[in-house]
Coordinates of C-alpha atoms and ligand atoms in Angstrom, one line a residue:
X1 CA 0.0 0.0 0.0
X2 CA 1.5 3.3 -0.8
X3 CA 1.5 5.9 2.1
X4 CA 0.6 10.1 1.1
X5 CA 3.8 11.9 1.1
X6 CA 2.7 15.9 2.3
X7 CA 5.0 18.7 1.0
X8 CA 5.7 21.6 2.6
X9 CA 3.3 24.7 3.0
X10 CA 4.2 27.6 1.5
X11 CA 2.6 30.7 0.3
X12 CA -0.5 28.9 0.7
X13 CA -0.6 26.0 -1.0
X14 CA 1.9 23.0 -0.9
X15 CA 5.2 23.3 -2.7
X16 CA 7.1 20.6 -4.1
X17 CA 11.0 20.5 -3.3
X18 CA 14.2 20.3 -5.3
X19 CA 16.3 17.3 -3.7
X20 CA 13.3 14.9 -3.9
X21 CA 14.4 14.0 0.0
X22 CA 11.9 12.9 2.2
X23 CA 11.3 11.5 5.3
X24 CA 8.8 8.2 7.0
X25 CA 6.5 9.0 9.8
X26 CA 5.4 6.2 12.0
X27 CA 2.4 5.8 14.6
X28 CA 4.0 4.7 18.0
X29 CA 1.0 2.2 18.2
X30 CA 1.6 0.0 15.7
X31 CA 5.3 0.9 14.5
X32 CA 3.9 1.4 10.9
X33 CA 4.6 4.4 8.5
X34 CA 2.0 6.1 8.1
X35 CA 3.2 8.8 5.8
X36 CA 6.1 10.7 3.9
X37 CA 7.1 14.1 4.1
X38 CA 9.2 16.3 1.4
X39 CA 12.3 18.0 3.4
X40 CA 12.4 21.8 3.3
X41 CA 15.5 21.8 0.8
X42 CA 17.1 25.2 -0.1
X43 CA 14.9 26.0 -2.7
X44 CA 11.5 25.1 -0.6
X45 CA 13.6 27.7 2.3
X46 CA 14.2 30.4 -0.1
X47 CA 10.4 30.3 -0.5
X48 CA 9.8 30.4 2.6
X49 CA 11.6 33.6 3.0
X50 CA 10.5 35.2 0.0
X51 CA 7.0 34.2 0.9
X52 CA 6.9 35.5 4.7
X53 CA 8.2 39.1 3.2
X54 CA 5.4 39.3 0.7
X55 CA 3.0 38.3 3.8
X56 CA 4.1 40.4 6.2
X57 CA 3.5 43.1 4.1
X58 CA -0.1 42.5 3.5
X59 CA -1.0 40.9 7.0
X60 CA 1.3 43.7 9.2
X61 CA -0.6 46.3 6.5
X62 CA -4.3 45.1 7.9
X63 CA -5.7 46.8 10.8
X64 CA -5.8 44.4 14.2
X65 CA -9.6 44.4 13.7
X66 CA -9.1 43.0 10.1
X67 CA -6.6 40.6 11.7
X68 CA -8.7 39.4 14.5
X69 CA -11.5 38.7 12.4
X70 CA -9.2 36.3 10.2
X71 CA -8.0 34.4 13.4
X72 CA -11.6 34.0 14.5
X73 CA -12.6 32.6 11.6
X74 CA -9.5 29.7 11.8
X75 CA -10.6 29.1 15.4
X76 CA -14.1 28.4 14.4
X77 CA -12.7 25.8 11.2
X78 CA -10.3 24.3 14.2
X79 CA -13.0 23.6 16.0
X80 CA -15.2 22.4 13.9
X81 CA -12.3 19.5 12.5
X82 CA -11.9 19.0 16.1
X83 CA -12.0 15.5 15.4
X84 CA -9.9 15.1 12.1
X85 CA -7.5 17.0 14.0
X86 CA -7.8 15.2 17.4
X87 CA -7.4 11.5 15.1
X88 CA -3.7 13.2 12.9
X89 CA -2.7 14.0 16.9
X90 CA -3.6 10.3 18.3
X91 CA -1.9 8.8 15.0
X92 CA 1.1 11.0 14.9
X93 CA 2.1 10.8 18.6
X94 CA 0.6 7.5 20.5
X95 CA -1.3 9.8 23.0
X96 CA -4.8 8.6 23.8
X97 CA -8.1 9.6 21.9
X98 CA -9.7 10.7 25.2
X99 CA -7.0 13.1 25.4
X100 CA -6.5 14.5 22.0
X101 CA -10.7 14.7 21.1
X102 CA -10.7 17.3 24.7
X103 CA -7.7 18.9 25.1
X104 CA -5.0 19.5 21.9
X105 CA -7.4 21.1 19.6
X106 CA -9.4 23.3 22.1
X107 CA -6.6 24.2 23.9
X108 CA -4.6 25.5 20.1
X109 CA -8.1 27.1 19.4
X110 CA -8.2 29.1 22.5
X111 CA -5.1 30.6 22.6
X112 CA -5.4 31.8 19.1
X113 CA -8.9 33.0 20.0
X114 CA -7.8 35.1 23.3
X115 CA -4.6 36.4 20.9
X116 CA -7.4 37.2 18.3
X117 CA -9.3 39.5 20.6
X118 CA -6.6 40.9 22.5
X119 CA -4.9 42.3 18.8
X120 CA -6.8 45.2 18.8
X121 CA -6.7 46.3 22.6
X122 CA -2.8 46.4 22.5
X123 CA -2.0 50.4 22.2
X124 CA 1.0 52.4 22.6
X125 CA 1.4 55.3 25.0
X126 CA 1.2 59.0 24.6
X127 CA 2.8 61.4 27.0
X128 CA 3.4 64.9 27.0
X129 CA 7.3 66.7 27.5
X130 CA 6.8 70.2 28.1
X131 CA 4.8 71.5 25.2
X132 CA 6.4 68.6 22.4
X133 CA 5.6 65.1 23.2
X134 CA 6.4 61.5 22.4
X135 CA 4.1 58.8 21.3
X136 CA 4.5 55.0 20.6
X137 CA 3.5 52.6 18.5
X138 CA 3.5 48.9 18.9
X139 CA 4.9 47.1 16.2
X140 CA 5.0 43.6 14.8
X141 CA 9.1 42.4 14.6
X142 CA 8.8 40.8 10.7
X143 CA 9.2 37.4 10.2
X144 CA 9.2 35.3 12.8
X145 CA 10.0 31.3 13.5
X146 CA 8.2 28.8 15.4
X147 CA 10.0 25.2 16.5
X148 CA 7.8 22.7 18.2
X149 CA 8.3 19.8 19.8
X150 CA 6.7 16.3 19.6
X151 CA 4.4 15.6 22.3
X152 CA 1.2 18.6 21.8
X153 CA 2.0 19.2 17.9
X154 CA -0.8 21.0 16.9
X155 CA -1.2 23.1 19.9
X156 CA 2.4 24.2 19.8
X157 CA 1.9 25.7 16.3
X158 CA -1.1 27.3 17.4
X159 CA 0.5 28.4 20.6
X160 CA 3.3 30.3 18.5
X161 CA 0.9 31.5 15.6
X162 CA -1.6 32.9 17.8
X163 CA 0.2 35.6 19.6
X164 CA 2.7 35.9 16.3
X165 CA 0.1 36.3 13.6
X166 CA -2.2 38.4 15.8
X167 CA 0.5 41.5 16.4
X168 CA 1.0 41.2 12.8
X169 CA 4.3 39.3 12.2
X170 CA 4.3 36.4 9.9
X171 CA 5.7 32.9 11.3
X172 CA 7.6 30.2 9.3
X173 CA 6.6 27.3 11.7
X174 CA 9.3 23.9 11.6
X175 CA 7.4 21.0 13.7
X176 CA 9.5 17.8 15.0
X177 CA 9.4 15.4 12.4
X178 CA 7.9 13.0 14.2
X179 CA 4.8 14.9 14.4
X180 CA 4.5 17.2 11.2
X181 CA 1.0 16.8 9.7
X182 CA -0.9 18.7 12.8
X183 CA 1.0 22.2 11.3
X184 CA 0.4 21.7 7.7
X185 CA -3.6 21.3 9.0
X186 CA -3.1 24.4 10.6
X187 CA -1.6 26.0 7.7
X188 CA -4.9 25.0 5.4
X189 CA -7.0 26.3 8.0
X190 CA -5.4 29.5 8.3
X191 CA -5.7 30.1 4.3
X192 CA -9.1 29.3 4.5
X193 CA -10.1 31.4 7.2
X194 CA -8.4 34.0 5.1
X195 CA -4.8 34.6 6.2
X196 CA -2.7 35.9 3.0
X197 CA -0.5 33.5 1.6
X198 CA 3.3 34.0 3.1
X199 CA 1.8 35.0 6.5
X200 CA 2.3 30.9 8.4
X201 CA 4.7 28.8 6.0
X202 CA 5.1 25.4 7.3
X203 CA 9.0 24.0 7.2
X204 CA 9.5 20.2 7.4
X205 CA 12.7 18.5 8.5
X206 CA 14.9 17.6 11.3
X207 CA 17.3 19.5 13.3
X208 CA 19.0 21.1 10.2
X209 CA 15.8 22.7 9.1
X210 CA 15.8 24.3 12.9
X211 CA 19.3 25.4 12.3
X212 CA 18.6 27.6 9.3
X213 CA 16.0 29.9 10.6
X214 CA 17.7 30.2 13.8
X215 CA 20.9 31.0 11.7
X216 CA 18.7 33.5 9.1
X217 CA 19.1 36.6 8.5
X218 CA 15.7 37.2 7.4
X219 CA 14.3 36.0 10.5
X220 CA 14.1 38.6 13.9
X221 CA 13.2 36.3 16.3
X222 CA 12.8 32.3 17.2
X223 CA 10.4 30.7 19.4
X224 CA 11.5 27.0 20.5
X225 CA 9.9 24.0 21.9
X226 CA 12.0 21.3 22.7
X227 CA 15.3 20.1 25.2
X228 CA 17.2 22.2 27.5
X229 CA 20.3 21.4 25.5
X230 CA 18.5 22.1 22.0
X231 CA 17.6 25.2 23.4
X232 CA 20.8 26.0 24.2
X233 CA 21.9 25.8 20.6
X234 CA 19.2 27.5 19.5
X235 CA 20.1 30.9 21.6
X236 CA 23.7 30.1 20.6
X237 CA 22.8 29.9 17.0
X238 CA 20.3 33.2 16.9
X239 CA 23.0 35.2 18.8
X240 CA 24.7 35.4 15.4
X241 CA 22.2 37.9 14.1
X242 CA 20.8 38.8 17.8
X243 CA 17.2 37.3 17.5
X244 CA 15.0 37.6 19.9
X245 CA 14.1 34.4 21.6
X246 CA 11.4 32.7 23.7
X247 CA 12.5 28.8 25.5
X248 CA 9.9 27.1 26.5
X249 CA 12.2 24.2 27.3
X250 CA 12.7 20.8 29.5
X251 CA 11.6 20.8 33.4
X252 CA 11.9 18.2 36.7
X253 CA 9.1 19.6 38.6
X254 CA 8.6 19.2 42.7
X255 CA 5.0 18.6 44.0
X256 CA 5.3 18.7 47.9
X257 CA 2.0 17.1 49.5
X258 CA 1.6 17.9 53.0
X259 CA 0.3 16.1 56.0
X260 CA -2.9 17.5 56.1
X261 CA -3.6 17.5 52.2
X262 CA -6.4 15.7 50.9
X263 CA -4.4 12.8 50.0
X264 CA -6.9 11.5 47.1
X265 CA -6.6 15.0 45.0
X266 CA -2.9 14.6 45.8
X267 CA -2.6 10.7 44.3
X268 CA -4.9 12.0 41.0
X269 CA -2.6 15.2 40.6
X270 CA 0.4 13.1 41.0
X271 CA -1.1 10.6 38.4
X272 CA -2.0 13.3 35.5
X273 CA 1.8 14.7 36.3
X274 CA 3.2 11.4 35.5
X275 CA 0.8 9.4 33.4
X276 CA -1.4 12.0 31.1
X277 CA 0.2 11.8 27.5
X278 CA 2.1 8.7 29.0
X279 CA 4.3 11.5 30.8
X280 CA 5.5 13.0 27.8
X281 CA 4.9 16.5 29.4
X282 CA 7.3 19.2 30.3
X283 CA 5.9 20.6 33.1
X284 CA 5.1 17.2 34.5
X285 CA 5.4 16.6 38.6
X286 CA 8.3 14.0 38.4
X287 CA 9.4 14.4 41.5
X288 CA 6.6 14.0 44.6
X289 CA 7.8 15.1 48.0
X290 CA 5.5 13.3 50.6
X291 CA 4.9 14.3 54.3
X292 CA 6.5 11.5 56.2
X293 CA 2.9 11.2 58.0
X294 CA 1.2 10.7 55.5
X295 CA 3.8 8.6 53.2
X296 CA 2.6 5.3 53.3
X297 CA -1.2 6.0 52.9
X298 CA -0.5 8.1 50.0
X299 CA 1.9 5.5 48.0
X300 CA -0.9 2.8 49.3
X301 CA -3.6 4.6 47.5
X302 CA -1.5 5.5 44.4
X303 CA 0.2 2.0 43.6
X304 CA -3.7 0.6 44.1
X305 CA -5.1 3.1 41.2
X306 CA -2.1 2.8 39.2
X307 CA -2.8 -1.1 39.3
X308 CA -6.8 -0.7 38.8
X309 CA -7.0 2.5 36.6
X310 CA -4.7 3.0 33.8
X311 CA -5.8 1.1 30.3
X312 CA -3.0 1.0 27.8
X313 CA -4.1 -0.1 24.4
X314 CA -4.5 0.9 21.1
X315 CA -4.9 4.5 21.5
X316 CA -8.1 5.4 19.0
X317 CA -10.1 3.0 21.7
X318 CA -11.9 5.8 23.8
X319 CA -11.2 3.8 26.9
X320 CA -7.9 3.9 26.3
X321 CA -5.8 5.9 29.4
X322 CA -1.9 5.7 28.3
X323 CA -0.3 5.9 24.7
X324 CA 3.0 5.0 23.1
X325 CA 5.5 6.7 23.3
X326 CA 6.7 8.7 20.8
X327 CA 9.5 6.0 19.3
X328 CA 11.6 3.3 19.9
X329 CA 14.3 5.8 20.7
X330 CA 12.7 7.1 23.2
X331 CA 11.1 4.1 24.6
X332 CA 14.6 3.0 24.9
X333 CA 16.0 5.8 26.2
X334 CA 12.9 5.4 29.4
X335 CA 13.5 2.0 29.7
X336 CA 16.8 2.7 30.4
X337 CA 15.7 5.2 32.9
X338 CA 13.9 2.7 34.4
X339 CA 17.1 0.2 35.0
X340 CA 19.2 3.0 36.5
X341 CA 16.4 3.4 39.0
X342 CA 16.8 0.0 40.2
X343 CA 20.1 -0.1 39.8
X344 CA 20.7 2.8 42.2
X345 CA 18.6 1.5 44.8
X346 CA 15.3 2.8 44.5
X347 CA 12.0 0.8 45.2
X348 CA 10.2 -0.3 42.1
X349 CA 6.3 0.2 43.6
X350 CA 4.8 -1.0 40.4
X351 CA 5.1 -1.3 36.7
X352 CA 8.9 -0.8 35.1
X353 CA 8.7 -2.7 32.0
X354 CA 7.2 -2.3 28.4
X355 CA 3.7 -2.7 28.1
X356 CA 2.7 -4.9 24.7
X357 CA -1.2 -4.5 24.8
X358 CA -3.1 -7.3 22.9
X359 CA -4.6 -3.9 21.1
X360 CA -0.8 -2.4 20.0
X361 CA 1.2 -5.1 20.2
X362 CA 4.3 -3.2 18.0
X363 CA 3.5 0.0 20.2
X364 CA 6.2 1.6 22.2
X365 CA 4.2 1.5 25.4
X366 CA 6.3 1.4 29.0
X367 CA 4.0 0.5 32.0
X368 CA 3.5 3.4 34.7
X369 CA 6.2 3.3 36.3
X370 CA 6.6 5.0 40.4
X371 CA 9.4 4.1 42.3
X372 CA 9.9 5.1 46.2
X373 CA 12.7 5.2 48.6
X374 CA 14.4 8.0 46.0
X375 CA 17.2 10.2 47.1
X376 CA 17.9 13.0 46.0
X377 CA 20.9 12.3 44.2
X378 CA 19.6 9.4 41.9
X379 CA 19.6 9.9 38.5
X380 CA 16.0 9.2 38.3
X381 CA 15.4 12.3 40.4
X382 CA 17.8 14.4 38.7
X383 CA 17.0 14.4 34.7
X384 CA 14.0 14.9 33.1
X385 CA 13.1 11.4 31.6
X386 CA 9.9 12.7 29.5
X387 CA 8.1 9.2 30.2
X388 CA 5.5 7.4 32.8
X389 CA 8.1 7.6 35.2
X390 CA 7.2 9.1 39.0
X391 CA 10.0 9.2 42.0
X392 CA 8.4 9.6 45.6
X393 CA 10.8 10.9 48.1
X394 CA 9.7 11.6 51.4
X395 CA 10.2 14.6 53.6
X396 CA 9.5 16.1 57.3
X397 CA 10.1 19.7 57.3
X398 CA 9.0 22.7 54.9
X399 CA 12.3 24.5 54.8
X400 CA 14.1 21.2 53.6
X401 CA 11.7 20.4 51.8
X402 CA 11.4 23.6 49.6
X403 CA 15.5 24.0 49.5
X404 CA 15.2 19.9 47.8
X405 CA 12.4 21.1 45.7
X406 CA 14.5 23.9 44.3
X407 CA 18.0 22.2 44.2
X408 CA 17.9 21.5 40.3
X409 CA 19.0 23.7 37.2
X410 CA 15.5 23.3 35.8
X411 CA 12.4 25.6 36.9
X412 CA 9.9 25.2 34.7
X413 CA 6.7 24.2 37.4
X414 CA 5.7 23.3 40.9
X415 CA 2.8 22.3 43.1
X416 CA 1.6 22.0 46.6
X417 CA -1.1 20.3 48.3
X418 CA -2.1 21.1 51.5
X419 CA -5.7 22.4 53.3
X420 CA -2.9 25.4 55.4
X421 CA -4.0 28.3 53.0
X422 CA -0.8 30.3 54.4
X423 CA 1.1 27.5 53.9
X424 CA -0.1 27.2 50.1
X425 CA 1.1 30.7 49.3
X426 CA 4.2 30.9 51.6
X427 CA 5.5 27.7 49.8
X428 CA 4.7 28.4 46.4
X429 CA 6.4 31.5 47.0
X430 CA 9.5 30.1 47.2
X431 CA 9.7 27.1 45.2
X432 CA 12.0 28.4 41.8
X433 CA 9.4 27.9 38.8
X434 CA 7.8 29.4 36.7
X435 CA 4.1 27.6 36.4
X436 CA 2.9 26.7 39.7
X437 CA -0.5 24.7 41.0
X438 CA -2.3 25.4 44.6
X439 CA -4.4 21.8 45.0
X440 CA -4.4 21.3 41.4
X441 CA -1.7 20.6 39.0
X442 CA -1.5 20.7 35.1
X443 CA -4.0 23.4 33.8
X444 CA -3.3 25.6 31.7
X445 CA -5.2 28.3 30.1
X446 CA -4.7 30.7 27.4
X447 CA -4.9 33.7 29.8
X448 CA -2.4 32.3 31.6
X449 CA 1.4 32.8 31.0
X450 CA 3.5 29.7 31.0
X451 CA 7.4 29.4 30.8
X452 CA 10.6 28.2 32.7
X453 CA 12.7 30.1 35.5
X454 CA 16.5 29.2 35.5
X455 CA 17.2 26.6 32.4
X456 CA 13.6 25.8 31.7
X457 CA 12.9 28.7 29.6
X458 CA 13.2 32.1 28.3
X459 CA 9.9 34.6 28.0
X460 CA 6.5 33.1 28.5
X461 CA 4.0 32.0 26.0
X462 CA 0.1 33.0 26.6
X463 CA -1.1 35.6 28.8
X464 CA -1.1 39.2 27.8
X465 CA 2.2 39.7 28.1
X466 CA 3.4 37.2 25.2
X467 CA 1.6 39.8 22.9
X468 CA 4.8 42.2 23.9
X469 CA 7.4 39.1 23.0
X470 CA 5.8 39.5 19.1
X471 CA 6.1 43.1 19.0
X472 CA 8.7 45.9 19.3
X473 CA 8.2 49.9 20.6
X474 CA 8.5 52.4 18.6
X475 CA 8.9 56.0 20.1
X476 CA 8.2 58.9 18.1
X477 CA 8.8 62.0 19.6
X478 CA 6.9 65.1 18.3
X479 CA 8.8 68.7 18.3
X480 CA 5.7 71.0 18.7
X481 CA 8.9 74.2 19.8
X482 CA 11.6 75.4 17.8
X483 CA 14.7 73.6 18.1
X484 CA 17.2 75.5 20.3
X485 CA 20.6 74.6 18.2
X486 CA 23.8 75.8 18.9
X487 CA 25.0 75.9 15.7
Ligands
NDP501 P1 14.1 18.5 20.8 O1 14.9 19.6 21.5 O2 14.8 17.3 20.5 O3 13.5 19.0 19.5 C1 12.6 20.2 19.4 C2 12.6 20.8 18.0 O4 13.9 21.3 17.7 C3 12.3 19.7 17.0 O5 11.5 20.3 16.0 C4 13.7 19.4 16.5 O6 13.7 18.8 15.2 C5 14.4 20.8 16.5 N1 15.8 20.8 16.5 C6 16.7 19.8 16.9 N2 17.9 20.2 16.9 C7 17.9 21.5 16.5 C8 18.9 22.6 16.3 N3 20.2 22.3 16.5 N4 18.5 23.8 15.9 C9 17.2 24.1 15.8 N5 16.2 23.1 15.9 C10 16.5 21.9 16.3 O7 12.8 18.2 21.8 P2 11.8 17.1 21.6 O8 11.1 17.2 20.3 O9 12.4 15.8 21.9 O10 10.7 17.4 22.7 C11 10.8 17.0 24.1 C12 11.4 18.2 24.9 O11 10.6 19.3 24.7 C13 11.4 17.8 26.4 O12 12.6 18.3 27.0 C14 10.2 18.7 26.9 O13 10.4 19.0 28.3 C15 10.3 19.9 26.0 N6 9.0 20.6 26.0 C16 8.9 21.8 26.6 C17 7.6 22.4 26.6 C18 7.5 23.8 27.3 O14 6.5 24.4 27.0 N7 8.4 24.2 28.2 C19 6.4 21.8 26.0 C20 6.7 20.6 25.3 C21 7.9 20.0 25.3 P3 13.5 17.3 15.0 O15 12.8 16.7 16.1 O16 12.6 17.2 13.8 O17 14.8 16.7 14.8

């Protein structure tokens, strides 16, 4: 059976490269390609470029009413493919239908909807110097470039095209290439809803691709996805024609549950921290610091629903709970995880080994994993694994536990349970991140901003002040007096 082979998207239709190079994509389910995709070759990149300049010109041109108006129009055609989106999602990264049919589509869709009404209430400022004054205008940076990662695909490239496209910029937009249909999707949509052609180009290809727009010179600014030590190159790269950058990189986030936290909310927050998109999430609780009081009833109750709860299987089957993972590589890579746990001592509670459900049996599924005894110092604890993998470590008093909680490079979330509303605040206050949860843990609106302190990130992404990140001030001053000149 021959598989579709999907070319890149540019100035609004697709465009067929040069070098005839292309690349497989395989569902983690079933380890079968499902599809080929042209790489972005010179002569598709040149495009691009050329593209994005025409684009800008006409979108940056429109007035943020105009603008708005196209964006609403793509979140309305988003939501109404919800599904046909939701199934590319499910089939493109392992994660579970009753994930993707809820949460990647709405939540793209809503962040390009708040961007879309919040275009036309950004405004400069005006103010008055003497008897001349100075105004300023807010204004869109050019061309900009997007870089996603693999695990929300879709919502990544909505995430970046929202806030870009509504303050006028246009966005060349390079997803991972494991997971590159969900853009090109959003690239019809957006030519349908009315967004000029050049305005969101879609560039396919692996890290190579990334390379070139963060090396371009046509490009003002990057906005990456991905690992801390990807991102690292990234800002390294873009420093060579001083782009602006936002990180929304890797994290090893603390939850600390308290003694007298309800313990159930605890276990489920712990669980959709670890086990939601079969813990293929940055901001994902990894680390759980228990209350030695309540220690053993919580690791009771959360190796019992681990056990009874979680459904791995093929992933369109609604009652399906945990996914592949995204490849054999990175199945690996967990596994191996996994056996350094054990090997460094910790207590396997339950699962550590791959999963082969009678529904996926060539999936790349690993069991949820949660070990307990952890120390601090175990590798297990220490680097982000980006897989089903929880460590419980256990802990008697708030100042140790916060200073444990914040002894990593990463900061990119937190969360506390506990019923001690002064406690709540007074913790979360001083735990190092940059997305933190009060008796909750994982949401994550479009009105609220989400990045990384330390190495998780640079900038934010949603929130008003991501609008700023996709624009630049310009300050005009007005001479309403005669110029006093010495000369
Ligand atoms: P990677 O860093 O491996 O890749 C991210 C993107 O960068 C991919 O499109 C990749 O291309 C591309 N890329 C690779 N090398 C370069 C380079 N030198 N220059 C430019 N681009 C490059 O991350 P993953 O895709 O493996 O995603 C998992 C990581 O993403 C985890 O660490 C996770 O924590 C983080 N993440 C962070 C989020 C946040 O909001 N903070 C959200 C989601 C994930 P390709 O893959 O095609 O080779």
């Amino acid at each position: 059976m021959t598989t579709p082979v999907y070319q890149n998207f540019i100035n609004g239709h697709f465009l067929k490269n040069q070098s005839g190079e292309t690349f497989a994509v395989k569902n983690p389910a079933t380890d079968e390609v499902i599809y080929h995709v042209e790489v972005a070759d010179a002569f598709v990149q040149n495009a691009a470029i050329e593209s994005a300049k025409q684009g800008f010109a006409m979108w940056s041109a429109m007035t943020p009413i105009e603008r708005s108006r196209i964006l609403l129009k793509a979140v309305e055609l988003l939501r109404a493919r919800n599904d046909e989106l939701a199934k590319i999602e499910v089939l493109d990264t392992g994660k579970p239908w009753q994930e993707a049919e809820c949460v990647d589509v709405q939540t793209g869709a809503d962040v390009i909807e708040y961007f879309a009404g919040l275009a036309p209430a950004q405004v400069g400022q005006q103010q008055m110097v003497g008897e001349d004054f100075y105004y300023t205008r807010k204004e869109p940076l050019g061309i900009c470039a997007g870089i996603g990662a693999w695990n929300y695909p879709l919502q990544i490239a909505c995430w970046k095209s929202g806030p870009a496209l509504a303050a006028g910029n246009a966005l060349i937009f390079k997803p991972s290439e494991e997971t590159p249909l969900g853009a090109i999707k959003l690239a019809e949509i957006f030519t349908e809803a009315g967004v000029p052609a050049g305005v969101f180009n879609v560039v396919q290809g692996a890290a190579e691709v990334g390379q070139w727009l963060t090396q371009s010179d046509d490009i003002e600014k990057v906005s990456f996805t991905g690992e801390v030590g990807t991102g690292k190159k990234v800002v390294a790269s873009a420093a060579g024609s001083l782009k602006d950058v936002t990180m929304e990189l890797g994290g090893k986030s603390p939850l600390l549950v308290f003694d007298d936290a309800d313990i159930s909310q605890a276990v489920s927050a712990a669980m959709l921290g670890n086990f939601y998109t079969q813990g293929e999430i940055c901001t994902n609780c990894t680390r759980i610091y228990v209350h030695k009081n309540v220690y053993q009833q919580f690791i009771d109750e959360l190796k019992t629903r681990t056990e009874q709860n979680i459904i791995a299987g093929d992933p369109m089957n609604p009652e399906v709970n945990l996914g592949a993972l995204i490849s054999k590589n990175h199945h690996d890579l967990v596994m191996g995880y996994i056996d350094k746990g054990i090997s460094e001592g910790a207590t396997l509670l339950t699962g550590g080994k791959a999963l082969k459900p009678d529904s996926a049996p060539n999936g790349y599924f690993v069991a949820p994993t949660v070990f307990t005894d952890c120390t601090d110092d175990m590798t297990i604890v220490k680097e982000e694994i980006f897989g089903p993998v929880m460590s419980v470590l256990v802990f008697d008093d708030e100042d140790d536990a916060i200073r444990r909680a914040n002894d990593t490079h990463l900061g990119l979330a937190a969360g506390v349970f506990t019923k001690d509303i002064k406690r709540a605040h007074r913790v979360i206050h001083q735990l190092q991140a940059g997305i933190c949860w009060i008796n909750s843990y994982g949401n994550s609106p479009a009105e609220m901003p989400v990045g990384g302190y330390k190495q998780s990130g640079i900038g934010r992404e949603n929130g008003i002040e991501t609008l700023d990140h996709y624009t630049q001030t310009k300050s005009i001053y007005v001479g309403m007096t005669d110029i006093e000149s010495p000369f």
